Amino acid sequence: MAEIQLKNIHKRWGSFVGVENFDLTIADQEFLVLLGPSGCGKTTTMRMIAGLEDPTEGDILVDGKRINDLEPKDRDCAMVFQSYALYPNLDVYENIRFPLRMRKVPSSEHKERVMRASAMVELDDFLHRKPAELSGGQRQRVALARAIVRQPNVFLMDEPLSNLDAKLRVSTRAQIKNLSHELKVTTIYVTHDQIEAMTLADRVVVMSAGVVQQVGSPTEIYDNPANTFVASFIGSPAMNLLEGTIEGGTFTGKDVTITGLDSTHSGPITLGYRAEDAAIGGDAPSVNAPVYSMELLGDATMVTFRIGGTIATVKADKEFRAAIGETVAATIPAATCHLFDATTGERL
């Protein structure tokens, strides 16, 4: 059992703020993803939980017990690093077994626990190989098994898939998702990849410049982004953001007019829409603009426009074709639009 509470956590180095006023409760067995660009404070937050960094202010509690002063080895957290951090002179079996030796687990339990962890990540055929003889994906699975064998209260994973190629990332992501379901251990996972966040998380914490921007389920964050930063960070492609003005429920910008918006706001505004919510053509199109580029995705065609200096996309049928520079009409349904304050970027 491990419920983690972060109470008003701050981390500063002199005048530089790494994390500001982080306040969150992570439920027992929850898979929480910290998501954001490089330098946003997500790894620093994880390192404070692990005990590798001390918070400047605030308290970290596990099951109601304050752990700020506990050494990392006493926090019962198993960490999986981006760089694998394997011992090159030890074979796979001994790398997985190493935490058991360090924690003085009775040797009679070692083989059973190592073999169980190995089986979970499908490493039984590689136990006598050294790390240098393994692929990147196999090394990452060794690192996962080494964390599993400890049977910790908390898993901490710091961008564990960043060094893998695209195909391996997909398969290893599925393995981590399945392990989370099997092991039922509280997991905190750091990534800058929003696809990892959307597919793995029970809840996502989106961070920017050390500040939490939004906390919610992947669906909540995707469907109702709190501000333009979250809107532009979540989704593949990200939400399109158009600058313009709104009056009487009608949005007007360069090459775009959208009527029937449910808003009494008037004046400058930022309008957001998802590429999959728009469509090419329509009886009363919202956009008439030249095609900037086209990308064939297999199941669809991504059509990109340049609207008033902004790149905007529409997902069309896979058969759709148009020449670059050709003017094409597209419809953006008012019901699917998101409205943000033009100055603060906050959702209206």
mmCIF file of C-alpha atoms in Angstrom:
data_model
loop_
_atom_site.group_PDB
_atom_site.id
_atom_site.type_symbol
_atom_site.label_atom_id
_atom_site.label_comp_id
_atom_site.label_asym_id
_atom_site.label_seq_id
_atom_site.Cartn_x
_atom_site.Cartn_y
_atom_site.Cartn_z
ATOM 1 C CA MET A 1 0.000 0.000 0.000
ATOM 2 C CA ALA A 2 1.425 3.400 -0.926
ATOM 3 C CA GLU A 3 -0.570 6.618 -1.098
ATOM 4 C CA ILE A 4 1.802 9.503 -1.795
ATOM 5 C CA GLN A 5 1.016 13.079 -0.791
ATOM 6 C CA LEU A 6 3.012 16.041 -2.057
ATOM 7 C CA LYS A 7 2.139 19.059 0.072
ATOM 8 C CA ASN A 8 3.101 22.492 -1.285
ATOM 9 C CA ILE A 9 6.436 21.258 -2.645
ATOM 10 C CA HIS A 10 8.894 23.913 -3.819
ATOM 11 C CA LYS A 11 12.397 23.396 -5.205
ATOM 12 C CA ARG A 12 14.718 26.337 -5.755
ATOM 13 C CA TRP A 13 18.391 26.739 -6.521
ATOM 14 C CA GLY A 14 19.137 30.337 -5.590
ATOM 15 C CA SER A 15 16.785 32.482 -7.665
ATOM 16 C CA PHE A 16 15.977 29.662 -10.097
ATOM 17 C CA VAL A 17 12.635 27.935 -9.434
ATOM 18 C CA GLY A 18 12.604 24.262 -10.448
ATOM 19 C CA VAL A 19 9.226 23.299 -8.958
ATOM 20 C CA GLU A 20 6.661 25.711 -7.528
ATOM 21 C CA ASN A 21 3.814 24.872 -5.147
ATOM 22 C CA PHE A 22 3.296 21.259 -6.261
ATOM 23 C CA ASP A 23 0.310 19.938 -4.293
ATOM 24 C CA LEU A 24 -1.097 16.507 -5.158
ATOM 25 C CA THR A 25 -2.266 13.201 -3.685
ATOM 26 C CA ILE A 26 -1.351 10.070 -5.658
ATOM 27 C CA ALA A 27 -3.685 7.189 -4.839
ATOM 28 C CA ASP A 28 -2.500 3.705 -3.936
ATOM 29 C CA GLN A 29 -1.894 1.624 -7.104
ATOM 30 C CA GLU A 30 -2.395 4.676 -9.340
ATOM 31 C CA PHE A 31 -0.318 5.087 -12.505
ATOM 32 C CA LEU A 32 0.512 8.806 -12.574
ATOM 33 C CA VAL A 33 2.378 10.420 -15.453
ATOM 34 C CA LEU A 34 4.302 13.687 -15.101
ATOM 35 C CA LEU A 35 4.269 15.229 -18.582
ATOM 36 C CA GLY A 36 5.955 18.312 -19.945
ATOM 37 C CA PRO A 37 8.867 19.657 -22.011
ATOM 38 C CA SER A 38 12.496 19.470 -20.909
ATOM 39 C CA GLY A 39 13.198 21.678 -17.902
ATOM 40 C CA CYS A 40 9.590 21.799 -16.669
ATOM 41 C CA GLY A 41 10.382 20.192 -13.278
ATOM 42 C CA LYS A 42 8.973 16.696 -13.784
ATOM 43 C CA THR A 43 12.235 14.783 -13.146
ATOM 44 C CA THR A 44 13.062 17.076 -10.217
ATOM 45 C CA THR A 45 9.677 16.194 -8.684
ATOM 46 C CA MET A 46 10.394 12.482 -9.084
ATOM 47 C CA ARG A 47 13.893 12.851 -7.619
ATOM 48 C CA MET A 48 12.432 14.562 -4.544
ATOM 49 C CA ILE A 49 10.071 11.613 -4.034
ATOM 50 C CA ALA A 50 13.019 9.219 -4.396
ATOM 51 C CA GLY A 51 15.126 11.225 -1.915
ATOM 52 C CA LEU A 52 17.770 12.183 -4.496
ATOM 53 C CA GLU A 53 16.831 15.863 -4.080
ATOM 54 C CA ASP A 54 15.598 17.686 -0.989
ATOM 55 C CA PRO A 55 12.573 19.967 -1.348
ATOM 56 C CA THR A 56 13.230 23.604 -0.444
ATOM 57 C CA GLU A 57 9.761 23.765 1.115
ATOM 58 C CA GLY A 58 6.883 21.364 1.652
ATOM 59 C CA ASP A 59 6.320 17.795 2.812
ATOM 60 C CA ILE A 60 6.328 14.396 1.132
ATOM 61 C CA LEU A 61 4.161 11.778 2.844
ATOM 62 C CA VAL A 62 3.771 8.063 2.105
ATOM 63 C CA ASP A 63 0.699 6.517 3.728
ATOM 64 C CA GLY A 64 0.531 9.565 6.016
ATOM 65 C CA LYS A 65 4.168 9.303 7.166
ATOM 66 C CA ARG A 66 6.503 12.214 6.406
ATOM 67 C CA ILE A 67 9.573 10.909 4.548
ATOM 68 C CA ASN A 68 11.517 14.134 3.859
ATOM 69 C CA ASP A 69 14.339 13.036 6.177
ATOM 70 C CA LEU A 70 14.519 9.385 5.096
ATOM 71 C CA GLU A 71 17.523 8.201 3.066
ATOM 72 C CA PRO A 72 16.710 7.028 -0.492
ATOM 73 C CA LYS A 73 17.423 3.396 0.485
ATOM 74 C CA ASP A 74 14.794 3.583 3.221
ATOM 75 C CA ARG A 75 11.952 4.897 1.031
ATOM 76 C CA ASP A 76 11.113 1.575 -0.650
ATOM 77 C CA CYS A 77 11.069 3.123 -4.130
ATOM 78 C CA ALA A 78 12.437 1.285 -7.176
ATOM 79 C CA MET A 79 13.669 3.585 -9.936
ATOM 80 C CA VAL A 80 13.995 2.808 -13.656
ATOM 81 C CA PHE A 81 16.286 5.228 -15.490
ATOM 82 C CA GLN A 82 16.445 6.353 -19.099
ATOM 83 C CA SER A 83 20.064 5.123 -19.276
ATOM 84 C CA TYR A 84 19.313 1.580 -17.971
ATOM 85 C CA ALA A 85 22.172 1.831 -15.384
ATOM 86 C CA LEU A 86 23.131 -1.872 -15.629
ATOM 87 C CA TYR A 87 26.348 -3.373 -14.283
ATOM 88 C CA PRO A 88 28.390 -4.316 -17.407
ATOM 89 C CA ASN A 89 30.447 -7.004 -15.619
ATOM 90 C CA LEU A 90 27.354 -8.889 -14.381
ATOM 91 C CA ASP A 91 25.099 -11.094 -16.496
ATOM 92 C CA VAL A 92 21.356 -10.497 -16.700
ATOM 93 C CA TYR A 93 20.563 -12.879 -13.833
ATOM 94 C CA GLU A 94 22.996 -11.126 -11.478
ATOM 95 C CA ASN A 95 21.841 -7.653 -12.577
ATOM 96 C CA ILE A 96 18.266 -8.575 -11.675
ATOM 97 C CA ARG A 97 19.397 -10.246 -8.447
ATOM 98 C CA PHE A 98 21.579 -7.330 -7.295
ATOM 99 C CA PRO A 99 18.881 -5.436 -5.283
ATOM 100 C CA LEU A 100 18.110 -8.611 -3.330
ATOM 101 C CA ARG A 101 21.755 -8.926 -2.285
ATOM 102 C CA MET A 102 21.949 -5.258 -1.282
ATOM 103 C CA ARG A 103 18.775 -5.501 0.805
ATOM 104 C CA LYS A 104 19.971 -8.683 2.562
ATOM 105 C CA VAL A 105 17.053 -10.766 1.288
ATOM 106 C CA PRO A 106 17.603 -14.436 2.288
ATOM 107 C CA SER A 107 19.496 -16.176 -0.544
ATOM 108 C CA SER A 108 16.974 -19.025 -0.530
ATOM 109 C CA GLU A 109 14.417 -16.598 -2.047
ATOM 110 C CA HIS A 110 16.666 -15.177 -4.752
ATOM 111 C CA LYS A 111 16.198 -17.665 -7.592
ATOM 112 C CA GLU A 112 12.414 -17.776 -7.347
ATOM 113 C CA ARG A 113 12.081 -13.979 -7.267
ATOM 114 C CA VAL A 114 14.572 -13.425 -10.093
ATOM 115 C CA MET A 115 12.901 -16.029 -12.302
ATOM 116 C CA ARG A 116 9.448 -14.565 -11.628
ATOM 117 C CA ALA A 117 10.620 -11.038 -12.521
ATOM 118 C CA SER A 118 12.450 -12.343 -15.582
ATOM 119 C CA ALA A 119 9.378 -14.181 -16.828
ATOM 120 C CA MET A 120 7.247 -11.036 -16.489
ATOM 121 C CA VAL A 121 9.458 -9.203 -18.986
ATOM 122 C CA GLU A 122 10.293 -12.234 -21.155
ATOM 123 C CA LEU A 123 14.019 -12.441 -20.403
ATOM 124 C CA ASP A 124 14.347 -16.147 -19.569
ATOM 125 C CA ASP A 125 16.431 -16.829 -22.706
ATOM 126 C CA PHE A 126 18.931 -14.059 -21.927
ATOM 127 C CA LEU A 127 19.783 -14.612 -18.256
ATOM 128 C CA HIS A 128 23.412 -15.571 -18.893
ATOM 129 C CA ARG A 129 24.220 -12.753 -21.296
ATOM 130 C CA LYS A 130 26.095 -9.589 -20.363
ATOM 131 C CA PRO A 131 24.449 -6.181 -21.040
ATOM 132 C CA ALA A 132 26.815 -5.558 -23.988
ATOM 133 C CA GLU A 133 25.263 -8.576 -25.753
ATOM 134 C CA LEU A 134 21.710 -7.189 -25.470
ATOM 135 C CA SER A 135 19.678 -4.791 -27.597
ATOM 136 C CA GLY A 136 18.395 -1.516 -26.159
ATOM 137 C CA GLY A 137 14.939 -2.981 -25.625
ATOM 138 C CA GLN A 138 16.352 -6.024 -23.837
ATOM 139 C CA ARG A 139 18.475 -3.808 -21.558
ATOM 140 C CA GLN A 140 15.429 -1.766 -20.638
ATOM 141 C CA ARG A 141 13.577 -4.964 -19.766
ATOM 142 C CA VAL A 142 16.477 -5.961 -17.490
ATOM 143 C CA ALA A 143 16.138 -2.582 -15.747
ATOM 144 C CA LEU A 144 12.383 -3.209 -15.354
ATOM 145 C CA ALA A 145 12.985 -6.710 -13.948
ATOM 146 C CA ARG A 146 15.542 -5.328 -11.490
ATOM 147 C CA ALA A 147 12.886 -2.899 -10.216
ATOM 148 C CA ILE A 148 10.183 -5.594 -10.094
ATOM 149 C CA VAL A 149 12.319 -8.075 -8.125
ATOM 150 C CA ARG A 150 12.484 -5.676 -5.181
ATOM 151 C CA GLN A 151 8.707 -5.747 -4.751
ATOM 152 C CA PRO A 152 8.738 -2.042 -3.821
ATOM 153 C CA ASN A 153 5.916 0.164 -2.587
ATOM 154 C CA VAL A 154 6.490 2.645 -5.424
ATOM 155 C CA PHE A 155 7.875 2.444 -8.967
ATOM 156 C CA LEU A 156 9.572 5.601 -10.288
ATOM 157 C CA MET A 157 10.228 5.589 -14.042
ATOM 158 C CA ASP A 158 12.245 8.425 -15.581
ATOM 159 C CA GLU A 159 11.712 8.495 -19.375
ATOM 160 C CA PRO A 160 12.432 4.746 -19.650
ATOM 161 C CA LEU A 161 11.568 4.529 -23.362
ATOM 162 C CA SER A 162 13.482 7.564 -24.649
ATOM 163 C CA ASN A 163 16.462 5.567 -25.960
ATOM 164 C CA LEU A 164 14.377 3.014 -27.863
ATOM 165 C CA ASP A 165 13.401 3.107 -31.528
ATOM 166 C CA ALA A 166 9.766 3.693 -32.527
ATOM 167 C CA LYS A 167 8.755 0.024 -32.845
ATOM 168 C CA LEU A 168 10.380 -0.972 -29.540
ATOM 169 C CA ARG A 169 8.751 1.968 -27.780
ATOM 170 C CA VAL A 170 5.311 0.688 -28.760
ATOM 171 C CA SER A 171 5.965 -2.890 -27.598
ATOM 172 C CA THR A 172 7.730 -1.867 -24.369
ATOM 173 C CA ARG A 173 4.951 0.630 -23.617
ATOM 174 C CA ALA A 174 2.435 -2.208 -23.872
ATOM 175 C CA GLN A 175 4.610 -4.301 -21.562
ATOM 176 C CA ILE A 176 4.751 -1.541 -18.935
ATOM 177 C CA LYS A 177 0.968 -1.105 -19.156
ATOM 178 C CA ASN A 178 0.465 -4.839 -18.623
ATOM 179 C CA LEU A 179 2.992 -4.942 -15.747
ATOM 180 C CA SER A 180 1.180 -2.073 -14.041
ATOM 181 C CA HIS A 181 -2.062 -4.044 -14.240
ATOM 182 C CA GLU A 182 -0.413 -7.216 -12.895
ATOM 183 C CA LEU A 183 1.729 -5.736 -10.132
ATOM 184 C CA LYS A 184 -0.764 -3.156 -8.823
ATOM 185 C CA VAL A 185 1.984 -0.907 -7.438
ATOM 186 C CA THR A 186 1.814 2.893 -7.264
ATOM 187 C CA THR A 187 3.783 4.141 -10.284
ATOM 188 C CA ILE A 188 5.069 7.616 -11.130
ATOM 189 C CA TYR A 189 6.251 7.910 -14.713
ATOM 190 C CA VAL A 190 8.096 10.891 -16.216
ATOM 191 C CA THR A 191 7.928 11.624 -19.949
ATOM 192 C CA HIS A 192 7.857 14.416 -22.520
ATOM 193 C CA ASP A 193 5.968 12.140 -24.934
ATOM 194 C CA GLN A 194 2.233 12.853 -24.794
ATOM 195 C CA ILE A 195 1.406 9.547 -26.525
ATOM 196 C CA GLU A 196 3.049 7.657 -23.642
ATOM 197 C CA ALA A 197 1.089 9.786 -21.188
ATOM 198 C CA MET A 198 -2.234 9.219 -22.959
ATOM 199 C CA THR A 199 -1.792 5.459 -23.290
ATOM 200 C CA LEU A 200 -0.297 4.621 -19.882
ATOM 201 C CA ALA A 201 -1.736 7.006 -17.297
ATOM 202 C CA ASP A 202 -4.654 6.807 -14.922
ATOM 203 C CA ARG A 203 -4.014 10.521 -14.408
ATOM 204 C CA VAL A 204 -1.691 12.994 -16.098
ATOM 205 C CA VAL A 205 0.016 16.003 -14.506
ATOM 206 C CA VAL A 206 0.954 18.519 -17.217
ATOM 207 C CA MET A 207 3.814 20.801 -16.133
ATOM 208 C CA SER A 208 5.473 23.900 -17.573
ATOM 209 C CA ALA A 209 8.311 25.939 -16.043
ATOM 210 C CA GLY A 210 7.944 24.163 -12.698
ATOM 211 C CA VAL A 211 4.209 24.877 -12.404
ATOM 212 C CA VAL A 212 1.369 22.346 -12.673
ATOM 213 C CA GLN A 213 -0.892 23.402 -15.549
ATOM 214 C CA GLN A 214 -3.557 20.705 -15.280
ATOM 215 C CA VAL A 215 -4.239 17.387 -13.537
ATOM 216 C CA GLY A 216 -6.779 14.911 -14.872
ATOM 217 C CA SER A 217 -7.425 11.687 -16.727
ATOM 218 C CA PRO A 218 -6.049 11.511 -20.286
ATOM 219 C CA THR A 219 -9.593 11.946 -21.618
ATOM 220 C CA GLU A 220 -10.280 15.010 -19.450
ATOM 221 C CA ILE A 221 -7.054 16.703 -20.493
ATOM 222 C CA TYR A 222 -7.566 15.884 -24.164
ATOM 223 C CA ASP A 223 -11.215 16.970 -24.268
ATOM 224 C CA ASN A 224 -11.003 19.998 -21.943
ATOM 225 C CA PRO A 225 -7.488 21.492 -21.856
ATOM 226 C CA ALA A 226 -7.177 24.132 -19.123
ATOM 227 C CA ASN A 227 -5.149 26.538 -21.244
ATOM 228 C CA THR A 228 -3.392 26.961 -24.581
ATOM 229 C CA PHE A 229 -0.187 25.356 -23.266
ATOM 230 C CA VAL A 230 -1.991 22.110 -22.433
ATOM 231 C CA ALA A 231 -3.977 22.301 -25.684
ATOM 232 C CA SER A 232 -0.792 22.660 -27.731
ATOM 233 C CA PHE A 233 1.026 19.879 -25.835
ATOM 234 C CA ILE A 234 -1.616 17.130 -25.829
ATOM 235 C CA GLY A 235 -2.666 15.350 -28.996
ATOM 236 C CA SER A 236 -0.947 14.151 -32.151
ATOM 237 C CA PRO A 237 -1.153 16.472 -33.930
ATOM 238 C CA ALA A 238 -1.580 19.061 -31.199
ATOM 239 C CA MET A 239 -4.709 21.196 -31.052
ATOM 240 C CA ASN A 240 -4.799 23.911 -33.713
ATOM 241 C CA LEU A 241 -4.858 27.411 -32.199
ATOM 242 C CA LEU A 242 -6.135 30.328 -34.283
ATOM 243 C CA GLU A 243 -5.974 33.996 -33.311
ATOM 244 C CA GLY A 244 -8.935 36.239 -34.101
ATOM 245 C CA THR A 245 -11.909 38.061 -32.652
ATOM 246 C CA ILE A 246 -15.345 36.904 -31.518
ATOM 247 C CA GLU A 247 -18.561 38.883 -31.634
ATOM 248 C CA GLY A 248 -22.109 37.580 -31.214
ATOM 249 C CA GLY A 249 -20.946 33.986 -31.297
ATOM 250 C CA THR A 250 -18.998 34.400 -34.549
ATOM 251 C CA PHE A 251 -15.219 33.946 -34.691
ATOM 252 C CA THR A 252 -13.357 35.825 -37.411
ATOM 253 C CA GLY A 253 -9.690 35.484 -38.360
ATOM 254 C CA LYS A 254 -7.635 35.548 -41.538
ATOM 255 C CA ASP A 255 -9.179 33.061 -44.025
ATOM 256 C CA VAL A 256 -11.497 31.646 -41.330
ATOM 257 C CA THR A 257 -15.029 32.372 -40.070
ATOM 258 C CA ILE A 258 -16.871 30.132 -37.606
ATOM 259 C CA THR A 259 -20.460 30.879 -36.643
ATOM 260 C CA GLY A 260 -22.738 29.500 -33.960
ATOM 261 C CA LEU A 261 -20.223 29.467 -31.097
ATOM 262 C CA ASP A 262 -21.805 29.186 -27.645
ATOM 263 C CA SER A 263 -20.137 32.233 -26.092
ATOM 264 C CA THR A 264 -21.110 35.737 -25.016
ATOM 265 C CA HIS A 265 -17.466 36.835 -25.041
ATOM 266 C CA SER A 266 -16.464 39.631 -27.400
ATOM 267 C CA GLY A 267 -13.082 40.886 -28.525
ATOM 268 C CA PRO A 268 -9.725 39.181 -29.203
ATOM 269 C CA ILE A 269 -9.710 35.431 -28.594
ATOM 270 C CA THR A 270 -7.782 32.234 -29.324
ATOM 271 C CA LEU A 271 -9.863 29.455 -30.856
ATOM 272 C CA GLY A 272 -8.739 25.834 -30.714
ATOM 273 C CA TYR A 273 -9.918 22.788 -32.654
ATOM 274 C CA ARG A 274 -8.677 19.234 -33.209
ATOM 275 C CA ALA A 275 -7.684 18.117 -36.706
ATOM 276 C CA GLU A 276 -9.976 15.081 -36.491
ATOM 277 C CA ASP A 277 -12.995 17.283 -35.632
ATOM 278 C CA ALA A 278 -12.712 19.290 -38.865
ATOM 279 C CA ALA A 279 -13.560 18.088 -42.375
ATOM 280 C CA ILE A 280 -12.662 19.012 -45.931
ATOM 281 C CA GLY A 281 -15.491 20.742 -47.858
ATOM 282 C CA GLY A 282 -18.949 21.394 -46.470
ATOM 283 C CA ASP A 283 -21.957 23.508 -47.485
ATOM 284 C CA ALA A 284 -20.837 26.501 -45.402
ATOM 285 C CA PRO A 285 -17.065 26.068 -45.004
ATOM 286 C CA SER A 286 -15.218 27.800 -42.176
ATOM 287 C CA VAL A 287 -11.858 27.971 -43.957
ATOM 288 C CA ASN A 288 -10.786 28.861 -47.482
ATOM 289 C CA ALA A 289 -7.019 28.753 -47.673
ATOM 290 C CA PRO A 290 -4.175 27.404 -49.809
ATOM 291 C CA VAL A 291 -2.771 23.978 -48.947
ATOM 292 C CA TYR A 292 0.617 24.336 -47.248
ATOM 293 C CA SER A 293 1.471 20.617 -47.202
ATOM 294 C CA MET A 294 -0.081 17.150 -47.293
ATOM 295 C CA GLU A 295 0.968 14.053 -45.351
ATOM 296 C CA LEU A 296 -0.280 10.549 -46.144
ATOM 297 C CA LEU A 297 -0.801 8.671 -42.867
ATOM 298 C CA GLY A 298 -2.189 5.415 -44.272
ATOM 299 C CA ASP A 299 -5.584 5.601 -42.587
ATOM 300 C CA ALA A 300 -6.025 9.316 -43.375
ATOM 301 C CA THR A 301 -4.499 12.313 -45.125
ATOM 302 C CA MET A 302 -3.310 15.234 -42.985
ATOM 303 C CA VAL A 303 -3.915 18.515 -44.805
ATOM 304 C CA THR A 304 -2.000 21.528 -43.498
ATOM 305 C CA PHE A 305 -3.021 25.148 -44.125
ATOM 306 C CA ARG A 306 -1.241 28.377 -43.287
ATOM 307 C CA ILE A 307 -3.900 30.609 -41.760
ATOM 308 C CA GLY A 308 -2.792 34.101 -40.763
ATOM 309 C CA GLY A 309 0.785 33.019 -40.096
ATOM 310 C CA THR A 310 -0.352 29.940 -38.140
ATOM 311 C CA ILE A 311 -0.073 26.327 -39.254
ATOM 312 C CA ALA A 312 -3.439 24.536 -38.968
ATOM 313 C CA THR A 313 -4.314 20.949 -39.843
ATOM 314 C CA VAL A 314 -7.406 19.022 -40.951
ATOM 315 C CA LYS A 315 -7.598 15.211 -41.065
ATOM 316 C CA ALA A 316 -9.149 14.163 -44.373
ATOM 317 C CA ASP A 317 -10.079 10.790 -45.899
ATOM 318 C CA LYS A 318 -7.131 8.692 -46.983
ATOM 319 C CA GLU A 319 -8.121 9.125 -50.653
ATOM 320 C CA PHE A 320 -8.076 12.947 -50.522
ATOM 321 C CA ARG A 321 -5.447 14.652 -52.672
ATOM 322 C CA ALA A 322 -4.727 18.329 -53.397
ATOM 323 C CA ALA A 323 -1.761 20.201 -54.804
ATOM 324 C CA ILE A 324 0.343 22.453 -52.583
ATOM 325 C CA GLY A 325 -0.876 26.021 -53.102
ATOM 326 C CA GLU A 326 -4.355 24.916 -54.212
ATOM 327 C CA THR A 327 -7.145 26.701 -52.312
ATOM 328 C CA VAL A 328 -9.251 24.208 -50.368
ATOM 329 C CA ALA A 329 -12.340 24.680 -48.191
ATOM 330 C CA ALA A 330 -12.758 23.047 -44.792
ATOM 331 C CA THR A 331 -15.452 23.050 -42.112
ATOM 332 C CA ILE A 332 -14.761 23.391 -38.384
ATOM 333 C CA PRO A 333 -17.957 22.579 -36.418
ATOM 334 C CA ALA A 334 -18.678 25.203 -33.756
ATOM 335 C CA ALA A 335 -19.612 22.514 -31.210
ATOM 336 C CA THR A 336 -16.080 21.083 -31.294
ATOM 337 C CA CYS A 337 -14.261 24.404 -30.799
ATOM 338 C CA HIS A 338 -12.410 25.456 -27.638
ATOM 339 C CA LEU A 339 -12.139 29.128 -26.643
ATOM 340 C CA PHE A 340 -9.210 30.637 -24.737
ATOM 341 C CA ASP A 341 -8.425 34.104 -23.428
ATOM 342 C CA ALA A 342 -6.137 35.793 -25.965
ATOM 343 C CA THR A 343 -3.969 37.358 -23.220
ATOM 344 C CA THR A 344 -3.683 34.734 -20.477
ATOM 345 C CA GLY A 345 -4.309 31.609 -22.566
ATOM 346 C CA GLU A 346 -6.766 30.313 -19.945
ATOM 347 C CA ARG A 347 -9.867 28.403 -21.046
ATOM 348 C CA LEU A 348 -13.055 30.476 -21.235
#
